[in-house]
Coordinates of C-alpha atoms in Angstrom, one line a residue:
M1 CA -5.4 -23.2 -10.7
K2 CA -3.9 -24.6 -8.2
E3 CA -5.6 -27.2 -5.9
V4 CA -4.4 -27.8 -2.5
C5 CA -6.0 -30.2 -0.2
V6 CA -5.4 -29.2 3.2
S7 CA -6.0 -30.5 6.2
S8 CA -7.2 -29.4 9.3
A9 CA -4.0 -30.9 11.4
D10 CA -2.3 -29.3 8.5
R11 CA -4.1 -25.8 8.7
P12 CA -1.9 -22.9 9.7
P13 CA -3.5 -21.4 12.4
S14 CA -4.6 -17.7 12.8
P15 CA -2.5 -14.9 12.8
L16 CA -4.4 -13.7 16.3
A17 CA -2.7 -16.7 17.8
D18 CA 1.0 -14.6 17.6
R19 CA 0.6 -12.4 20.3
R20 CA 2.6 -9.9 19.0
F21 CA 0.2 -9.8 15.5
A22 CA -2.9 -9.8 17.9
L23 CA -1.2 -6.8 19.3
L24 CA -0.7 -5.0 16.5
W25 CA -3.9 -6.3 14.8
S26 CA -5.8 -4.1 18.4
C27 CA -3.8 -1.1 17.4
V28 CA -5.1 -0.8 14.1
A29 CA -9.4 -1.5 15.4
A30 CA -8.9 1.0 18.2
A31 CA -7.3 3.7 15.6
Y32 CA -9.7 3.1 13.3
L33 CA -12.4 2.7 15.8
A34 CA -12.0 6.5 17.5
Q35 CA -11.4 7.7 13.0
W36 CA -14.8 6.2 12.7
M37 CA -17.0 8.3 15.6
L38 CA -15.2 11.4 14.6
P39 CA -16.7 12.4 11.6
V40 CA -19.9 11.7 12.5
A41 CA -19.8 14.3 16.0
A42 CA -18.6 16.5 13.7
Q43 CA -21.4 16.3 10.9
W44 CA -23.6 16.3 13.9
F45 CA -22.1 19.5 15.0
L46 CA -22.2 21.4 11.5
V47 CA -25.6 20.2 11.0
R48 CA -26.4 21.9 14.1
R49 CA -24.8 25.2 13.1
P50 CA -27.1 27.9 11.5
G51 CA -26.1 28.0 7.7
G52 CA -23.6 24.9 8.5
E53 CA -25.3 22.1 6.1
A54 CA -22.9 23.7 3.7
L55 CA -20.3 22.5 5.2
V56 CA -21.3 18.7 6.0
P57 CA -19.0 17.5 2.9
V58 CA -15.9 19.6 3.9
V59 CA -15.5 16.5 6.7
A60 CA -15.5 13.7 4.4
V61 CA -12.4 16.2 2.5
V62 CA -10.5 16.0 5.8
S63 CA -11.2 13.3 6.7
T64 CA -9.4 11.9 3.5
L65 CA -7.4 14.2 1.2
P66 CA -4.6 14.6 4.1
M67 CA -3.9 10.0 4.3
A68 CA -3.4 10.7 0.2
L69 CA -1.1 13.9 0.4
M70 CA 1.2 12.5 3.8
A71 CA 0.9 8.3 2.1
I72 CA 4.4 8.8 0.6
P73 CA 5.9 11.1 3.6
V74 CA 5.2 8.5 6.0
G75 CA 6.3 5.7 3.9
V76 CA 9.4 7.3 4.1
L77 CA 9.7 7.8 7.6
A78 CA 8.5 4.4 8.3
D79 CA 11.6 3.3 6.2
R80 CA 14.1 5.0 8.2
V81 CA 12.9 5.1 11.6
D82 CA 11.4 2.4 14.4
R83 CA 8.0 2.6 12.9
R84 CA 6.1 1.7 16.4
K85 CA 7.7 4.4 18.2
L86 CA 6.7 7.0 15.0
V87 CA 3.1 5.1 15.3
M88 CA 3.2 6.6 19.3
A89 CA 4.5 10.0 18.8
V90 CA 1.7 10.2 16.2
Q91 CA -1.1 8.8 18.3
S92 CA -0.1 11.1 21.1
L93 CA -0.4 14.0 19.5
V94 CA -3.9 12.8 17.7
L95 CA -4.7 12.1 22.0
L96 CA -3.6 15.8 22.5
A97 CA -6.0 16.9 19.8
E98 CA -8.9 15.4 20.9
A99 CA -8.7 16.7 24.0
V100 CA -8.1 20.0 22.3
L101 CA -11.4 19.4 20.2
V102 CA -13.1 18.1 23.9
G103 CA -12.5 21.0 25.5
L104 CA -13.6 23.0 22.5
S105 CA -17.0 21.7 22.5
L106 CA -17.8 21.9 26.1
S107 CA -17.0 25.4 26.5
G108 CA -18.8 26.6 23.2
R109 CA -15.9 27.9 21.7
L110 CA -15.4 25.3 18.2
Q111 CA -15.3 26.8 15.3
P112 CA -15.8 24.5 12.1
W113 CA -11.9 25.7 11.3
S114 CA -10.9 24.7 14.2
L115 CA -12.7 21.4 14.1
F116 CA -11.1 21.1 9.9
V117 CA -7.5 21.7 11.6
L118 CA -8.1 18.9 14.6
L119 CA -9.7 16.4 11.8
A120 CA -7.2 16.7 9.6
I121 CA -4.4 15.6 12.2
M122 CA -6.3 12.7 13.6
S123 CA -6.4 11.4 9.3
I124 CA -2.8 12.5 9.4
G125 CA -2.6 10.1 12.5
I126 CA -4.5 7.3 10.9
V127 CA -2.3 7.0 7.5
T128 CA 1.0 6.8 9.8
T129 CA -0.7 4.1 11.9
F130 CA -1.9 1.7 9.2
N131 CA 0.7 2.3 6.7
S132 CA 3.0 2.1 9.7
L133 CA 2.0 -1.1 11.4
S134 CA 0.8 -2.7 7.9
S135 CA 4.4 -3.0 6.8
M136 CA 5.1 -4.7 10.0
V137 CA 3.1 -7.7 9.9
P138 CA 5.8 -9.9 7.3
D139 CA 7.9 -8.9 10.3
L140 CA 5.7 -10.6 12.8
V141 CA 4.0 -13.7 11.3
E142 CA 5.4 -16.3 8.6
K143 CA 4.4 -15.3 4.9
E144 CA 2.3 -18.3 4.3
M145 CA 0.2 -16.4 6.5
I146 CA 0.3 -13.0 5.4
P147 CA -3.4 -13.0 3.6
A148 CA -4.7 -14.0 6.9
A149 CA -3.4 -11.6 8.6
S150 CA -4.0 -8.7 5.4
A151 CA -6.8 -9.8 5.9
L152 CA -8.2 -9.5 9.7
L153 CA -6.3 -6.1 9.6
T154 CA -9.4 -5.3 6.9
I155 CA -11.6 -6.9 9.2
A156 CA -10.9 -4.2 12.1
T157 CA -11.3 -1.4 9.2
N158 CA -14.3 -2.6 8.2
A159 CA -16.1 -4.2 11.3
T160 CA -14.7 -0.4 12.4
R161 CA -17.0 1.4 10.4
V162 CA -19.9 -0.2 11.3
I163 CA -19.3 0.0 15.2
G164 CA -17.7 3.2 15.5
P165 CA -20.5 5.4 13.9
A166 CA -23.5 3.4 15.5
L167 CA -21.3 4.5 18.8
A168 CA -21.1 7.6 18.3
G169 CA -25.1 8.0 16.9
F170 CA -25.9 6.7 20.4
I171 CA -23.7 8.9 22.8
L172 CA -24.9 12.1 21.0
A173 CA -28.7 11.0 21.0
A174 CA -28.0 10.3 24.9
T175 CA -25.6 13.6 25.9
S176 CA -23.7 16.0 23.6
V177 CA -21.1 16.4 21.0
G178 CA -18.7 16.9 23.5
M179 CA -19.2 13.8 25.3
A180 CA -18.5 12.1 21.7
F181 CA -16.4 13.4 20.8
A182 CA -14.6 12.4 24.0
A183 CA -15.6 8.7 23.2
A184 CA -12.8 8.2 20.9
I185 CA -10.4 8.7 23.6
P186 CA -10.3 6.0 25.5
A187 CA -9.3 4.3 22.6
T188 CA -6.9 5.9 21.4
A189 CA -5.8 5.3 24.7
L190 CA -5.7 2.2 24.5
L191 CA -4.0 2.1 21.3
L192 CA -0.8 4.0 22.8
I193 CA -1.1 1.1 25.8
V194 CA -0.9 -1.9 23.7
L195 CA 1.7 -0.6 21.4
S196 CA 4.2 -0.1 24.8
R197 CA 3.6 -3.8 24.4
L198 CA 4.8 -4.0 21.1
K199 CA 8.2 -5.3 20.3
S200 CA 9.7 -3.5 17.3
P201 CA 11.1 -4.9 14.6
P202 CA 14.7 -3.5 13.5
V203 CA 15.5 -0.9 11.1
T204 CA 16.1 -0.6 7.8
D205 CA 19.6 1.0 7.4
Q206 CA 18.7 4.4 4.8
G207 CA 22.0 5.3 5.2
D208 CA 22.2 9.1 4.5
E209 CA 19.8 9.3 1.8
G210 CA 17.8 12.4 1.7
L211 CA 13.2 12.7 2.3
L212 CA 13.1 13.9 -1.2
A213 CA 15.8 11.0 -2.4
A214 CA 14.1 8.1 -0.6
A215 CA 10.5 9.3 -1.9
A216 CA 11.8 9.3 -5.0
V217 CA 13.3 6.1 -4.7
G218 CA 9.7 4.0 -3.3
V219 CA 8.0 6.0 -6.1
R220 CA 10.1 4.6 -8.7
Y221 CA 10.4 0.7 -7.4
V222 CA 6.9 0.4 -8.1
R223 CA 6.7 1.8 -10.7
V224 CA 9.3 0.3 -12.7
S225 CA 8.2 -3.7 -11.0
P226 CA 5.1 -4.9 -13.2
Q227 CA 3.6 -6.4 -10.3
A228 CA 3.6 -3.9 -7.9
R229 CA 2.5 -1.7 -11.1
K230 CA -0.8 -4.0 -11.1
L231 CA -1.5 -4.2 -7.9
V232 CA -1.8 -0.4 -8.2
I233 CA -4.1 -0.2 -10.9
R234 CA -6.3 -2.5 -9.6
T235 CA -6.3 -1.5 -6.6
F236 CA -7.4 1.9 -7.9
W237 CA -10.1 0.5 -10.4
F238 CA -11.9 -1.7 -7.0
T239 CA -12.4 1.5 -5.1
A240 CA -13.1 3.6 -8.1
A241 CA -15.9 1.8 -8.7
V242 CA -17.0 0.4 -5.8
T243 CA -17.6 3.3 -3.9
S244 CA -20.2 4.3 -6.5
M245 CA -22.6 2.2 -4.5
L246 CA -21.3 3.6 -0.6
A247 CA -21.5 7.2 -2.3
V248 CA -25.6 6.3 -2.9
L249 CA -26.6 3.8 -0.9
P250 CA -28.1 6.0 2.0
I251 CA -30.8 7.7 -1.4
L252 CA -31.0 4.1 -2.7
A253 CA -32.8 2.6 1.1
T254 CA -34.7 6.3 1.5
D255 CA -35.9 5.9 -1.6
L256 CA -37.3 1.9 -0.6
G257 CA -38.8 3.3 2.4
A258 CA -35.7 2.7 4.6
T259 CA -36.4 4.1 8.6
A260 CA -34.0 5.3 10.8
T261 CA -33.1 1.7 11.8
G262 CA -33.2 0.0 8.2
L263 CA -30.9 2.9 7.0
G264 CA -28.3 1.6 9.7
L265 CA -28.9 -2.0 9.3
V266 CA -28.2 -1.3 5.2
L267 CA -25.1 0.4 5.8
A268 CA -24.0 -2.5 8.2
A269 CA -24.3 -5.3 5.9
Q270 CA -21.4 -4.0 4.3
G271 CA -19.2 -4.2 7.5
V272 CA -20.5 -7.9 7.5
G273 CA -19.7 -8.7 4.2
A274 CA -16.5 -7.7 4.5
V275 CA -15.9 -9.5 7.8
L276 CA -17.6 -12.8 6.0
G277 CA -14.7 -12.1 3.2
A278 CA -11.8 -11.9 5.7
L279 CA -13.3 -15.4 7.0
T280 CA -13.6 -17.1 3.5
L281 CA -10.1 -15.7 2.3
P282 CA -7.8 -17.8 3.2
R283 CA -9.4 -20.3 2.0
M284 CA -9.9 -18.9 -1.2
T285 CA -6.5 -18.4 -1.3
A286 CA -5.1 -21.9 -0.4
R287 CA -6.9 -22.9 -3.6
F288 CA -6.7 -20.3 -5.9
R289 CA -4.2 -18.3 -7.3
Q290 CA -3.9 -14.2 -6.6
N291 CA -5.1 -13.5 -10.1
T292 CA -8.5 -15.8 -9.6
V293 CA -9.6 -14.4 -6.0
V294 CA -8.7 -11.3 -7.1
A295 CA -11.0 -11.3 -10.7
V296 CA -13.5 -13.1 -8.5
G297 CA -13.9 -10.1 -6.1
F298 CA -14.4 -8.2 -9.3
F299 CA -17.1 -10.6 -10.6
V300 CA -19.1 -10.6 -6.9
A301 CA -19.5 -7.1 -6.8
A302 CA -20.2 -6.2 -10.0
V303 CA -22.7 -8.4 -8.8
G304 CA -23.2 -6.4 -6.1
L305 CA -23.5 -3.4 -7.9
G306 CA -26.2 -4.6 -10.8
V307 CA -28.7 -6.4 -7.9
G308 CA -28.2 -2.5 -6.1
A309 CA -29.4 -0.7 -9.4
A310 CA -32.6 -2.6 -9.4
A311 CA -33.1 -3.6 -5.9
P312 CA -37.0 -4.1 -5.2
G313 CA -36.8 -3.4 -1.4
L314 CA -34.8 -3.3 1.5
V315 CA -33.7 -7.3 2.1
V316 CA -32.0 -7.1 -1.3
L317 CA -30.5 -4.0 -0.7
G318 CA -29.2 -5.0 2.2
I319 CA -27.9 -8.5 0.1
A320 CA -26.5 -6.6 -2.3
T321 CA -24.6 -4.2 0.4
T322 CA -23.0 -7.6 1.7
L323 CA -22.1 -8.7 -1.6
V324 CA -20.5 -5.7 -2.1
G325 CA -18.1 -5.8 1.3
W326 CA -17.6 -9.5 0.7
A327 CA -16.1 -8.5 -2.6
W328 CA -14.5 -5.3 -0.8
T329 CA -12.3 -7.7 1.3
T330 CA -11.9 -9.9 -0.8
V331 CA -9.9 -7.7 -3.8
L332 CA -8.1 -5.1 -1.8
A333 CA -6.7 -7.6 1.4
T334 CA -5.2 -9.7 -1.5
D335 CA -3.8 -7.2 -3.0
Q336 CA -2.7 -5.7 0.2
A337 CA -1.3 -9.2 1.1
A338 CA 0.0 -9.4 -2.3
M339 CA 2.2 -6.4 -2.2
Q340 CA 3.2 -6.9 1.4
M341 CA 5.1 -10.4 -0.1
Y342 CA 6.8 -8.5 -2.8
L343 CA 8.3 -5.7 -1.1
P344 CA 11.7 -6.4 0.5
A345 CA 11.8 -4.5 3.9
W346 CA 14.1 -1.9 2.4
V347 CA 11.1 0.0 0.9
R348 CA 7.8 -1.6 1.9
A349 CA 6.7 1.0 3.4
R350 CA 6.7 3.7 0.2
G351 CA 5.6 1.0 -1.7
L352 CA 2.6 0.4 1.0
S353 CA 1.7 3.6 0.7
V354 CA 1.8 4.2 -3.5
M355 CA -1.1 1.7 -2.8
M356 CA -3.5 3.7 -0.1
I357 CA -2.6 6.6 -2.0
A358 CA -4.1 4.1 -5.1
T359 CA -7.0 3.3 -2.7
F360 CA -7.7 7.0 -2.2
S361 CA -7.4 8.8 -5.1
G362 CA -10.0 5.9 -6.4
Q363 CA -12.5 6.7 -3.5
A364 CA -12.5 10.1 -3.9
L365 CA -12.5 10.1 -8.1
G366 CA -14.9 7.6 -7.8
A367 CA -17.4 9.3 -5.5
A368 CA -16.9 12.5 -7.7
L369 CA -17.6 11.5 -11.2
F370 CA -20.2 8.8 -10.6
G371 CA -21.8 11.4 -7.8
W372 CA -22.1 13.5 -10.7
I373 CA -23.1 11.3 -12.9
S374 CA -26.1 10.0 -10.6
G375 CA -26.9 13.9 -10.4
V376 CA -27.2 14.1 -14.5
W377 CA -29.0 11.0 -14.4
S378 CA -30.1 8.8 -11.7
P379 CA -28.8 6.3 -9.2
T380 CA -29.6 3.1 -10.4
G381 CA -28.3 5.0 -14.3
M382 CA -25.3 5.5 -12.2
L383 CA -24.8 2.0 -10.6
A384 CA -25.1 -0.1 -13.8
I385 CA -22.3 2.3 -15.4
A386 CA -20.7 1.7 -11.9
T387 CA -21.1 -2.3 -13.0
A388 CA -20.1 -2.2 -16.0
V389 CA -16.4 -0.4 -15.0
M390 CA -16.5 -3.0 -12.4
L391 CA -17.0 -6.0 -15.0
A392 CA -14.8 -4.6 -17.4
G393 CA -11.9 -4.4 -14.4
V394 CA -12.5 -9.0 -14.0
C395 CA -10.6 -8.7 -17.6
L396 CA -7.2 -7.6 -16.1
A397 CA -7.3 -11.5 -15.0
F398 CA -6.5 -11.7 -18.7
V399 CA -5.2 -8.7 -19.6
L400 CA -2.6 -7.5 -16.9
P401 CA -2.5 -11.0 -14.7
L402 CA -0.9 -11.2 -11.7
K403 CA 2.2 -13.6 -11.6
D404 CA 2.5 -16.2 -8.4
L405 CA 5.9 -14.6 -6.7
D406 CA 5.4 -17.0 -3.2
H407 CA 8.9 -18.1 -4.6
V408 CA 10.3 -15.3 -5.3
D409 CA 12.8 -14.6 -1.7
R410 CA 12.8 -10.6 -1.1
S411 CA 14.7 -11.4 2.3
A412 CA 17.9 -8.7 2.3
V413 CA 21.1 -10.1 1.3
Q414 CA 24.9 -7.9 0.8
G415 CA 25.9 -7.8 -3.0
W416 CA 29.2 -7.5 -4.9
V417 CA 31.7 -5.4 -3.1
S418 CA 32.3 -2.5 -5.0
T419 CA 35.6 -1.3 -5.2
E420 CA 37.3 1.4 -2.3
F421 CA 37.5 4.5 -3.9
V422 CA 38.7 7.6 -1.9
L423 CA 36.0 10.4 -2.6
S424 CA 35.8 13.4 -0.8
P425 CA 31.9 14.2 0.3
Q426 CA 31.5 16.8 -2.6
E427 CA 33.1 13.5 -5.8
A428 CA 30.9 11.3 -4.1
R429 CA 27.7 13.0 -4.7
R430 CA 28.4 13.5 -8.4
P431 CA 26.5 10.7 -11.0
V432 CA 28.0 7.7 -11.7
Q433 CA 28.1 5.8 -14.8
V434 CA 28.3 2.1 -14.3
S435 CA 30.0 -0.1 -16.3
V436 CA 29.5 -4.3 -16.5
Q437 CA 31.6 -6.2 -19.4
Y438 CA 30.0 -10.0 -20.1
D439 CA 31.8 -12.7 -22.0
V440 CA 28.9 -15.1 -23.0
T441 CA 29.2 -18.4 -24.9
D442 CA 27.3 -18.8 -28.4
I443 CA 25.1 -21.4 -26.2
D444 CA 23.9 -19.1 -24.0
R445 CA 23.2 -16.3 -25.3
A446 CA 19.0 -16.5 -25.8
L447 CA 19.2 -17.2 -21.7
F448 CA 21.6 -14.4 -21.3
M449 CA 19.0 -12.0 -23.0
R450 CA 16.0 -13.2 -20.8
R451 CA 17.9 -12.6 -17.4
M452 CA 18.7 -9.6 -18.3
V453 CA 15.7 -8.2 -18.7
E454 CA 15.1 -9.1 -15.0
L455 CA 18.8 -7.7 -14.8
R456 CA 17.4 -4.1 -16.1
I457 CA 14.4 -4.6 -13.6
I458 CA 15.8 -4.9 -10.8
R459 CA 18.7 -2.5 -11.8
L460 CA 16.0 -0.2 -11.8
R461 CA 13.8 -0.3 -9.1
T462 CA 17.1 -0.1 -6.4
G463 CA 18.7 3.0 -8.2
A464 CA 19.8 2.8 -11.8
R465 CA 18.7 5.2 -14.6
R466 CA 18.8 5.3 -18.2
W467 CA 20.2 2.0 -18.2
Q468 CA 21.1 0.1 -22.2
L469 CA 23.0 -3.1 -23.1
L470 CA 25.5 -2.8 -25.9
A471 CA 26.7 -5.2 -28.0
D472 CA 30.8 -5.4 -28.9
P473 CA 31.5 -4.9 -32.8
D474 CA 34.8 -6.6 -32.6
V475 CA 34.6 -9.4 -29.9
E476 CA 31.9 -11.8 -30.5
G477 CA 29.0 -12.7 -27.8
R478 CA 31.1 -10.0 -25.6
Y479 CA 27.8 -6.9 -23.9
H480 CA 28.4 -4.1 -22.0
E481 CA 25.6 -3.1 -19.4
Q482 CA 25.4 0.0 -18.9
Y483 CA 23.3 2.5 -16.3
M484 CA 23.8 5.7 -14.5
V485 CA 23.8 5.8 -10.8
R486 CA 22.2 9.4 -8.9
S487 CA 25.6 8.9 -6.7
W488 CA 28.4 7.2 -5.6
L489 CA 27.1 7.1 -2.4
E490 CA 23.4 5.9 -3.7
H491 CA 25.2 3.0 -5.2
E492 CA 26.8 2.2 -2.3
M493 CA 23.2 1.3 -1.1
Q494 CA 22.2 0.1 -3.9
I495 CA 25.0 -2.6 -3.6
R496 CA 24.8 -2.8 0.2
M497 CA 21.3 -1.9 1.6
R498 CA 18.4 -2.7 -1.2
G499 CA 19.3 -6.2 -2.5
T500 CA 17.5 -9.7 -1.8
V501 CA 18.4 -13.1 -2.1
H502 CA 16.6 -13.4 -5.3
D503 CA 18.2 -10.3 -7.2
A504 CA 21.6 -11.9 -5.7
G505 CA 20.5 -15.2 -8.3
V506 CA 19.8 -13.1 -10.5
R507 CA 23.4 -11.9 -11.2
D508 CA 24.5 -15.6 -10.1
A509 CA 23.3 -17.1 -12.9
I510 CA 23.8 -14.3 -15.2
A511 CA 28.0 -14.7 -14.2
A512 CA 27.8 -19.1 -14.5
L513 CA 26.5 -18.3 -18.0
C514 CA 29.8 -16.0 -19.8
R515 CA 33.1 -17.2 -19.8
A516 CA 35.5 -15.3 -17.4
Q517 CA 34.0 -13.1 -13.9
P518 CA 32.1 -9.8 -15.2
I519 CA 34.2 -7.1 -14.9
T520 CA 32.6 -3.6 -13.3
S521 CA 33.9 0.0 -13.8
Y522 CA 33.1 3.0 -13.1
S523 CA 33.2 6.4 -14.7
F524 CA 32.3 9.8 -13.1
R525 CA 30.5 12.6 -15.1
V526 CA 32.4 15.6 -15.2
P527 CA 30.9 19.0 -14.5
L528 CA 31.3 21.3 -18.1
G529 CA 33.2 24.2 -18.0
V530 CA 35.2 23.1 -14.4
P531 CA 39.3 22.0 -15.3
V532 CA 40.3 18.6 -15.0

């Protein structure tokens, strides 16, 4: 546990003090305000149609499923193009979809199928907006302010979760469904205006890498990175378990005699807890390690689920929901910030898209699983099981502990320069095997092996495949590192575009253990049946 005494004079200012981040935060809040208003109006529209009640659950599907399906493609685009311009283009499409939705509704020509198509377009808009803008955070604020910035983004998404439905409900009661749909348009227009004032961060050069290859590289980076895998597992585990409370909260409140106003207050307690979590998170991250903060969040969520299962009245249920909301911000904002700091700029949006898939799939699977358990047993029994699952998640702090990697520099740096080959475009796309020869002194071999474990991870997450280390039987202390790369073009990107300061330090440390400079050679795969 780290103990840090920070005086008020030394405490860093809020990220909102930075105009650029304040603009970005406003964009996220505006996007989510519109996103949370639309489903309420859509559900009300369906309920009032003959036989429309059976279609109400489809609103949740079309509002979340496109987010999970499009997270990776959106991450690939966000890593390859100007993220601000990408969001502006997508939100312009969202604005058009909202206008069509309003026009169809007011003219009486809105049908369920057209409603679902338009809601899916808006869902794609929100996943594009959040992924692109959140991946810009490390470019806008100092490294030590990233956890606070992530917590503020969580406030934006959760506070609007409370404000949006309440505002939509008020408009529905006072006017019509069409006007409730129209109420989302000002928020989207505000987002576009604010984005026009936000300066774009530099775009990372991705060479001529194809879209599918770029997506595979992003997934592979997370898959072979121990810290990234741990963050994804925690995010999925937490969201799957915590969704149990959100799925049955209206049932629990109704069983306790809640009126419409009481139900609204209980639902709003989650947003209150989320805001409290954002307010307390900076102090927690300043005093404790990430591993401890996330474990505390899991434990508090388990307490909230357990209290909710045994709540004797609405006040206690509201307290339980507040605890769950606090844990929601504490865990997810910490995971998000840790992933933002861990990922280098060239793959950041793709890595964050994997986190989004973990979040959305956790919610979807958790809602389906715990909803089924609630149906065959009871809501309180289901929450007891969810409490046990959440407590088991606390054990991840001991089984798969998060490491403090704040000292690791993920800034981009060009690696060593490769041999210049004169290759035709077709030849440059052939698989290539890279071999590096090391001559290590006797006293440094144990340290060399530990360093090679680090280098293996670096090679694999930047493009290598089938990595191995071989010992030369003829020369004592001579080792041969070998790995395949999909093509010479990708190997050049691996060297010139994907390296970081930390990666270069590992390579330099290995070279310092050798009697001579490591020697690199290349071999191109020869297609069988083709004369050489």
